[in-house]
Structure formats: C-alpha cells, structure tokens
mmCIF file of C-alpha atoms and ligand atoms in Angstrom:
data_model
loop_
_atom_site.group_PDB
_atom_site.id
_atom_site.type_symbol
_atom_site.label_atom_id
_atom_site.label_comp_id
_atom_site.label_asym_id
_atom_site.label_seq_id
_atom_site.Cartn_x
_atom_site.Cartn_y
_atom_site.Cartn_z
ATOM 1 C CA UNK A 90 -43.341 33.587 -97.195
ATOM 2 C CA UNK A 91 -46.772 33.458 -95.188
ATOM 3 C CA UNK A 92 -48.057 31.393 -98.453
ATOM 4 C CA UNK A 93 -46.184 28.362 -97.924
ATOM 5 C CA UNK A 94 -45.910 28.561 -93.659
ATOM 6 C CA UNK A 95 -49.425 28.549 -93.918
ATOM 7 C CA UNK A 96 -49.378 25.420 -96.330
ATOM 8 C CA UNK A 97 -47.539 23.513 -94.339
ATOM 9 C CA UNK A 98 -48.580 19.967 -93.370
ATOM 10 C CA UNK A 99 -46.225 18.469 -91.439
ATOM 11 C CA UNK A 100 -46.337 18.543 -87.339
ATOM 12 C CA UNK A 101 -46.578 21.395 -86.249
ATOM 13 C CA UNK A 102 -43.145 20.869 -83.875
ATOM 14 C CA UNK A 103 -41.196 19.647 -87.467
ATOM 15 C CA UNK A 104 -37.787 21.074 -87.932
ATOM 16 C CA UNK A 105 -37.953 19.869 -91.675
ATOM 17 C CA UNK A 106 -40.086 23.767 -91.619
ATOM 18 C CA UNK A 107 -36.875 25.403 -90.699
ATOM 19 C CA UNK A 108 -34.818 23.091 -93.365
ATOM 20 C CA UNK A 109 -36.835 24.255 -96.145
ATOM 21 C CA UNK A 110 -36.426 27.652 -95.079
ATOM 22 C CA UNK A 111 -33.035 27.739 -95.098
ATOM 23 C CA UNK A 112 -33.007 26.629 -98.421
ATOM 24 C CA UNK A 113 -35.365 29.325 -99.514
ATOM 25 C CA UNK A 114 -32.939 31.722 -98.259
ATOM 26 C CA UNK A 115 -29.265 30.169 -99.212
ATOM 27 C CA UNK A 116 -31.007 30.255 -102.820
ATOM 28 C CA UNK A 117 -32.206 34.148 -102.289
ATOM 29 C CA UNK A 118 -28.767 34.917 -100.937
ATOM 30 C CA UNK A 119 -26.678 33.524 -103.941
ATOM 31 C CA UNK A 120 -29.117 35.638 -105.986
ATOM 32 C CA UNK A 121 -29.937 32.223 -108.128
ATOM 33 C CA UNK A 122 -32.583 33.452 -110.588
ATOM 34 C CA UNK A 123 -35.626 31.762 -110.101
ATOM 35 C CA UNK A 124 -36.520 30.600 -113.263
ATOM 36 C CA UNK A 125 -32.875 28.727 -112.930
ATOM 37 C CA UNK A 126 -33.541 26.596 -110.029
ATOM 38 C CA UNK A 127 -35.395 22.961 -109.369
ATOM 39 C CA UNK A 128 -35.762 21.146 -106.811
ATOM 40 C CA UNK A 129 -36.401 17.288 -107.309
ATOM 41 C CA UNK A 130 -38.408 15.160 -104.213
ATOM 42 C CA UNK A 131 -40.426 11.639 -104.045
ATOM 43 C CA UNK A 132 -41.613 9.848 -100.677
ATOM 44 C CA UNK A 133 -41.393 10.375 -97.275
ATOM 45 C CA UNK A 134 -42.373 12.980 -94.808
ATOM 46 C CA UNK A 135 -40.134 15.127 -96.217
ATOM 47 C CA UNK A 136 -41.193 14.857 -99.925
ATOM 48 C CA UNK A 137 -43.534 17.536 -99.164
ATOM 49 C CA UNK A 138 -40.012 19.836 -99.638
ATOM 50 C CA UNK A 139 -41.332 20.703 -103.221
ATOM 51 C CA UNK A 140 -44.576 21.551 -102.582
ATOM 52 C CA UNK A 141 -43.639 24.412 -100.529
ATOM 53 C CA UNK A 142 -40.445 25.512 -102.717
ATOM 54 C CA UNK A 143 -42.154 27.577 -105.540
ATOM 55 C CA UNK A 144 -39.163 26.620 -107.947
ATOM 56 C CA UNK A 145 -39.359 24.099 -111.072
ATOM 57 C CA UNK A 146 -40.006 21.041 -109.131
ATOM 58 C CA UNK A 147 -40.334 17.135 -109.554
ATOM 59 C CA UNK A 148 -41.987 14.446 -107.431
ATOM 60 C CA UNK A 149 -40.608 11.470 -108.695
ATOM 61 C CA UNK A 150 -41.360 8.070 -107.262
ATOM 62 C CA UNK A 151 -39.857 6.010 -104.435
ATOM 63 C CA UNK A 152 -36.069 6.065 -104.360
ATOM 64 C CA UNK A 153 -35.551 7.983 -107.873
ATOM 65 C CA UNK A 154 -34.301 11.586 -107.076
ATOM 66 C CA UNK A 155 -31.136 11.183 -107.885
ATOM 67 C CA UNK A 156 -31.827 8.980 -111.427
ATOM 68 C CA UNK A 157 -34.060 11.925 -112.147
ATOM 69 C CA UNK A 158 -32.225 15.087 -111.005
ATOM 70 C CA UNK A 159 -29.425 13.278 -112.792
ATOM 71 C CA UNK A 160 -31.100 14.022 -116.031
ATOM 72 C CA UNK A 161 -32.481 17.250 -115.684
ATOM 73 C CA UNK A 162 -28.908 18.478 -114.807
ATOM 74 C CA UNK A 163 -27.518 16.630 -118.132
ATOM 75 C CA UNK A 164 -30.693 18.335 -120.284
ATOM 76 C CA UNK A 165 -29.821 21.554 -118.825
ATOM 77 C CA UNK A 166 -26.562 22.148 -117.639
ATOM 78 C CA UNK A 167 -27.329 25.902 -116.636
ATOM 79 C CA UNK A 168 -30.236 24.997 -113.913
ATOM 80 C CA UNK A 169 -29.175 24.828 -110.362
ATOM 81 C CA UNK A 170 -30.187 21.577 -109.275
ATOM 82 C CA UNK A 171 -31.181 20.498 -105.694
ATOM 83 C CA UNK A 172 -32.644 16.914 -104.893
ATOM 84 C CA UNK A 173 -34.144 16.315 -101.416
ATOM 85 C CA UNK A 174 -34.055 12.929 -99.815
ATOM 86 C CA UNK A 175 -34.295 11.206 -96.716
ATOM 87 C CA UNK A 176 -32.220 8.734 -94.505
ATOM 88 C CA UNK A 177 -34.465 5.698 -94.763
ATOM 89 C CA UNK A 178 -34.762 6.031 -98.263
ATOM 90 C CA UNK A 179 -31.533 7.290 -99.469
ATOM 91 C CA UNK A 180 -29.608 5.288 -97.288
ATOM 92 C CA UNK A 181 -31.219 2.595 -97.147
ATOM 93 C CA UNK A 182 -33.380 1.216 -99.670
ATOM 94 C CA UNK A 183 -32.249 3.082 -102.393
ATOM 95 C CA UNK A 184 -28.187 3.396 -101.145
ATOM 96 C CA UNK A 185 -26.653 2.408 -104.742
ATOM 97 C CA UNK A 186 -27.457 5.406 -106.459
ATOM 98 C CA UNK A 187 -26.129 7.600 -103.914
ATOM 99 C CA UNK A 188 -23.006 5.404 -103.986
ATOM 100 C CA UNK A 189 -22.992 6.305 -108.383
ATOM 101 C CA UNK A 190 -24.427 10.080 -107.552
ATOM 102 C CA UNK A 191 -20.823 10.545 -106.065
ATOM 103 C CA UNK A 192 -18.771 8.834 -108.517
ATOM 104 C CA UNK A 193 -20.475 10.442 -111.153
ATOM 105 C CA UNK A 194 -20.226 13.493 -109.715
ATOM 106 C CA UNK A 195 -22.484 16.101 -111.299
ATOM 107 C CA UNK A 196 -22.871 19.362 -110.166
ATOM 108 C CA UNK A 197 -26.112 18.447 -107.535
ATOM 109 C CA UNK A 198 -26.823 19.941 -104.560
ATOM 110 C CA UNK A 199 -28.170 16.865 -102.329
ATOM 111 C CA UNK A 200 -29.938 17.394 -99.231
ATOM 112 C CA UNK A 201 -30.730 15.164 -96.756
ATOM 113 C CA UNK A 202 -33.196 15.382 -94.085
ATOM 114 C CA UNK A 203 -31.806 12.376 -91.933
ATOM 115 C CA UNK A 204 -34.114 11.860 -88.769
ATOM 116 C CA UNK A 205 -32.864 8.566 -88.137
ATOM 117 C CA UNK A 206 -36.088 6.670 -88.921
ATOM 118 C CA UNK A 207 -38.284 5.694 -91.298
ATOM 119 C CA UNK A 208 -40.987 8.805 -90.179
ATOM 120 C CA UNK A 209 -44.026 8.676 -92.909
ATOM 121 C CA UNK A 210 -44.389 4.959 -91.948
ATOM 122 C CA UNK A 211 -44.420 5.904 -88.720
ATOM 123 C CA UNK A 212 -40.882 4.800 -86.732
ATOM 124 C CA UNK A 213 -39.161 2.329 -87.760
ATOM 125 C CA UNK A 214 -35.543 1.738 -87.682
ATOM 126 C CA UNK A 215 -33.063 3.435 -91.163
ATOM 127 C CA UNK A 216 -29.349 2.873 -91.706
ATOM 128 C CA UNK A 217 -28.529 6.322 -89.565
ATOM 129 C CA UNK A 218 -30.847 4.893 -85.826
ATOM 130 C CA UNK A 219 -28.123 5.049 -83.113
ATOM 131 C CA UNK A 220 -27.369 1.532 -81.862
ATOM 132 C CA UNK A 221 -29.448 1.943 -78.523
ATOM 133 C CA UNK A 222 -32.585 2.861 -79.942
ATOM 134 C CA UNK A 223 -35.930 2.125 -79.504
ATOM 135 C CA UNK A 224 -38.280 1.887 -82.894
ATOM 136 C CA UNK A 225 -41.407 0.002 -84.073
ATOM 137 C CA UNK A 226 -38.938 -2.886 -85.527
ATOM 138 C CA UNK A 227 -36.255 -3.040 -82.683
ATOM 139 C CA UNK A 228 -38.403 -2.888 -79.938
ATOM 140 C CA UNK A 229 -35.830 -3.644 -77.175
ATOM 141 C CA UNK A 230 -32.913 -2.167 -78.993
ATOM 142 C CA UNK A 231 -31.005 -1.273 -82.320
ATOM 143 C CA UNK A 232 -28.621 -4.376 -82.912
ATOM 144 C CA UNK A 233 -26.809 -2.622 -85.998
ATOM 145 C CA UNK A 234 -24.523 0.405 -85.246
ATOM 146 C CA UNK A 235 -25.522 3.131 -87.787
ATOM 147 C CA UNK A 236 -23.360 4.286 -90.856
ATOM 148 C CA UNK A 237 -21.623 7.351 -91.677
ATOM 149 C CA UNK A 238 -23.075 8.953 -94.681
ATOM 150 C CA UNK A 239 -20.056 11.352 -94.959
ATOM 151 C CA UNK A 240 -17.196 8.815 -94.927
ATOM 152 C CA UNK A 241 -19.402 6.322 -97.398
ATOM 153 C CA UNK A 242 -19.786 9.336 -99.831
ATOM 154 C CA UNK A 243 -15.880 10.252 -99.639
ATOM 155 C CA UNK A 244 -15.012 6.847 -100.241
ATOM 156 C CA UNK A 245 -17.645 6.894 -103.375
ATOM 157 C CA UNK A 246 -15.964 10.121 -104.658
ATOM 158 C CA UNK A 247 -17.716 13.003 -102.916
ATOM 159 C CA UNK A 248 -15.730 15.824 -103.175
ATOM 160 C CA UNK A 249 -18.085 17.707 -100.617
ATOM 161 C CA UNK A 250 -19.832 16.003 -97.946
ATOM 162 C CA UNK A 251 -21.071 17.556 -94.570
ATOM 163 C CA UNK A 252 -23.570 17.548 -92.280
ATOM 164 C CA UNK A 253 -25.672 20.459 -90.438
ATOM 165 C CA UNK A 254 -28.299 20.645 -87.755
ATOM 166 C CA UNK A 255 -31.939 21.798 -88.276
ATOM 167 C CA UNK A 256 -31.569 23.554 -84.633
ATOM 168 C CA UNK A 257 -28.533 25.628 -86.046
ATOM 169 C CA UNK A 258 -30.234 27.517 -88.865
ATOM 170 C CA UNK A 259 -27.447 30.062 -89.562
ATOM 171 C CA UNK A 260 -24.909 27.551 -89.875
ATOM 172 C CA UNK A 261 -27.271 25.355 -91.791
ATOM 173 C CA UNK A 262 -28.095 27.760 -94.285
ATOM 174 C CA UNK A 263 -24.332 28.673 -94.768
ATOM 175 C CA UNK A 264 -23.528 24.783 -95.400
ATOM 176 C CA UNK A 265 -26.271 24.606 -97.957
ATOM 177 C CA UNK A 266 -25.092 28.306 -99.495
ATOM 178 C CA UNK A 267 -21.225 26.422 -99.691
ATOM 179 C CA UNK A 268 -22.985 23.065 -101.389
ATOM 180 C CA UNK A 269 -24.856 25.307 -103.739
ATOM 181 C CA UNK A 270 -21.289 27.017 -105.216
ATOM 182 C CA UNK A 271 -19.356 23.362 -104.603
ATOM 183 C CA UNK A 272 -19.362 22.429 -108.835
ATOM 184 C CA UNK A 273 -19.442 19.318 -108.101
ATOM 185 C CA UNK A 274 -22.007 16.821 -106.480
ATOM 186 C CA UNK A 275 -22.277 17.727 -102.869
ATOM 187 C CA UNK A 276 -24.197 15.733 -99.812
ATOM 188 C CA UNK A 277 -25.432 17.952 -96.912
ATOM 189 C CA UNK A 278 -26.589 15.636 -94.373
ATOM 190 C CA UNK A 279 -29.319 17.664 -91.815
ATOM 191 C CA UNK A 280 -29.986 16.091 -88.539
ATOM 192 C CA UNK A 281 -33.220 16.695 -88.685
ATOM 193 C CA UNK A 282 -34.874 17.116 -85.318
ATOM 194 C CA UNK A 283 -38.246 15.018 -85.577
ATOM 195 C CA UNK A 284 -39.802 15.175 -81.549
ATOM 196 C CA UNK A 285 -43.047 13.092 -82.995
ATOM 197 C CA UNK A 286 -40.629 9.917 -83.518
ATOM 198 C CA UNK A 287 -37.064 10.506 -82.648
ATOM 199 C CA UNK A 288 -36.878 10.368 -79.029
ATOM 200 C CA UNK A 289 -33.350 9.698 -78.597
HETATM 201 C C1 TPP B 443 -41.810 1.634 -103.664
HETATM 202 C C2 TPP B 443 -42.229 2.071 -102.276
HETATM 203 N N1 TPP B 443 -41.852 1.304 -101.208
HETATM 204 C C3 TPP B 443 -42.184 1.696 -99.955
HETATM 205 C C4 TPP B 443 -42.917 2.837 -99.743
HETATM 206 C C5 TPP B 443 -43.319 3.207 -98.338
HETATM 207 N N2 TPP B 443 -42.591 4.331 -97.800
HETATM 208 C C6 TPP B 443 -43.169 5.557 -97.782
HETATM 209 S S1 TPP B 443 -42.179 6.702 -97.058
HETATM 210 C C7 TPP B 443 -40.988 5.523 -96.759
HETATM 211 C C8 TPP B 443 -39.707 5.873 -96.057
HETATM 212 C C9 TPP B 443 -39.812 6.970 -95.057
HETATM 213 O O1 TPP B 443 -38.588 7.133 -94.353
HETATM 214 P P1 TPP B 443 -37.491 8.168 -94.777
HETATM 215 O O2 TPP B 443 -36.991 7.873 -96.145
HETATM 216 O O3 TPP B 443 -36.449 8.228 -93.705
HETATM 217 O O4 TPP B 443 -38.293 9.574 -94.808
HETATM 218 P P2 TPP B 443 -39.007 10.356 -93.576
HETATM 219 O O5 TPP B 443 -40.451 9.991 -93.635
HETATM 220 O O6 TPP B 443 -38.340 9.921 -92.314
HETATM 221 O O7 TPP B 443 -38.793 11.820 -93.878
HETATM 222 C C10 TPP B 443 -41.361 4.274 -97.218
HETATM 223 C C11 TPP B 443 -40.540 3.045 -97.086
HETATM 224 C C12 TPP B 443 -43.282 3.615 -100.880
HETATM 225 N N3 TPP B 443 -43.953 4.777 -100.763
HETATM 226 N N4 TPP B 443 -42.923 3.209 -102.132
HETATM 227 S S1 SF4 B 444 -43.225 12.554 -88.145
HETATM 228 FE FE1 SF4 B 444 -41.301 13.684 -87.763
HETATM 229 S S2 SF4 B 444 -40.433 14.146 -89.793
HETATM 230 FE FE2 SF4 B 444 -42.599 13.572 -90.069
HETATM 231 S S3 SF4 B 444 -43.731 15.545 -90.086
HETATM 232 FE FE3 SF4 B 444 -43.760 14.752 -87.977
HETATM 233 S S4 SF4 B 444 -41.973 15.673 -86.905
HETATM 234 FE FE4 SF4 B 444 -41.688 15.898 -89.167
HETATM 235 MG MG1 MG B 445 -36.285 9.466 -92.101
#
C-alpha cells in the first residue's frame, strides 16, 4: 500500500486518494483474484486511477472508457471490469456513450469521480456545477441548473445507479462492493471532494 501512496501525484488535499482506496479494498474484500480484474481510465485528473491500481489496466484516450471497457468485457467475459471516468468528461463531452453503456447493459462497474468541474484544465464549469457557482467560464454565476446522472442513467436502462461521497469511505466502499456483484452495468457516482477547485 505505501508503493502507490507514495506515487501519488495529485494534491496533496485530493479525496480522489481515498476513492482509489476504496476500490483497492471493495476488490480485496470480494476476494476478486487479481489476475481477474482491470481497470480502464483516459483524461482528466483522475485518469491517474490506473496508475496507482496494480490490476490489468488501460489508458485509453479522451472520452473512450466505456467503447473500450466495452470490449474487453465482450473478449473476456470472466474479467471483472471497472472503468473510471469523470463528470466533465463523461457527462459532458462524451454523454452518448454513457447513455448506450446503460442500454447495453454489460456487466461494468462504472465509477465516477464527479467534482463538478472540469479540474485538469483547471475549473471550468461540467454538466454536474450547481447553478450558483463560480468557475473560470461562468464567472458571475452558473446559468444552467446541473443534471442528475442517476435519473438520466435509469431512464437509459441502468438497473443500478447510485451515488457515494469521498468523505464517507465506509459507505463508499460498500456502494462500490454492491456495484461490483450488481451483473449488470452499474454507475456509482462519487462526489468527489476537490478543495483546490470546488469551493462551493
Ligand atoms: C480530445 C481531448 N479534448 C480535450 C482535452 C482536454 N481535457 C483534458 S482533461 C479534460 C476534462 C477534465 O474534467 P473532468 O472530466 O471533470 O475530469 P477532472 O479533471 O475534473 O477529474 C479535458 C477537456 C483532451 N485531453 N483531449
Ligand atoms: S485539482 Fe482537484 S481533482 Fe485535481 S488533483 Fe487537485 S484536488 Fe484532485
Ligand atoms: Mg471533474
């Protein structure tokens, strides 16, 4: 465990730290063999997911986690599959395959570290900003209320769709353990705690 903590490159206040360990550990607690789990990642603060998860893992580029986790689960049926993603690209630039991810409904574990901005380009406004905020491209306010990511997945076909809090790592963990065992494609949505940017 001190391998990857000391690794780590994200601020030193990030709660994505405590996501990825509660991942670790849903994954040690369902006894998943090792050899039987990947974890597929691309851009964004949190992309750095899979370089501290010592699992099969894929970088793939901008927006294609799910087109890619999609196939490795079809090559290999037995692997446990987890993708990591993030609010400004998941729900935002990239929001139809997550719409098709739950009407397909493969048996993916998708987590989503949703900070409610765009964080690697440094603060700008996603789908999920509340409507009062202040960001680098709403600079007096947020115009657009945000969208639920729960009630669009439902609606897509999402037969389990929930969100947890990085601050609540017990409960967080347990969510992800539940998504893990769900057969079918399930969302986790993390409120990811990010003090450097979201100040709201
Ligand atoms: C094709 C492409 N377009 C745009 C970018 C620039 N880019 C890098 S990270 C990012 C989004 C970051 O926001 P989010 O998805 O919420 O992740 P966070 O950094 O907040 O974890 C964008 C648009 C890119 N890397 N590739
Ligand atoms: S900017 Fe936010 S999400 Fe990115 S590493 Fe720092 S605290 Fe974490
Ligand atoms: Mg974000």
């Amino acid at each position: 465990m001190r391998s990857w903590l000391n690794n780590i490159q994200w601020c030193p206040w990030c709660w994505d730290t405590l996501i990825i360990w509660a991942i670790k550990k849903a994954f040690e607690e369902l006894w998943i063999e090792s050899h039987k789990r990947v974890v597929v990642s691309w851009v964004g603060c949190s992309w750095k997911a899979s370089q501290y998860i010592d699992w099969y893992a894929a970088e793939t580029l901008h927006g294609r986690t799910l087109p890619f986790a999609t196939w490795v689960k079809i090559a290999n049926p037995e692997l446990t599959v987890l993708a990591t993603w993030w609010d400004g690209d998941w729900y935002g630039i990239w929001v139809g395959h997550f719409i098709h991810a739950c009407k397909r409904d493969l048996d993916i574990t998708y987590i989503v570290m949703d900070n409610e901005n765009y964080a690697l380009t440094t603060w700008q406004a996603s789908p999920t900003t509340p409507i009062w905020a202040k960001t680098k491209t709403t600079p007096d306010w947020n115009t657009s209320a945000p969208f639920n990511p729960i009630t669009i997945a439902e609606n897509a076909g999402c037969s389990f769709a929930k969100t947890a809090d990085s601050i609540k790592f017990v409960e967080m963990k347990e969510i992800i353990k539940e998504a893990i065992l769900h057969k079918w494609f399930s969302l986790v949505n993390i409120h990811q705690a990010c003090p450097s940017y979201k100040r709201w």
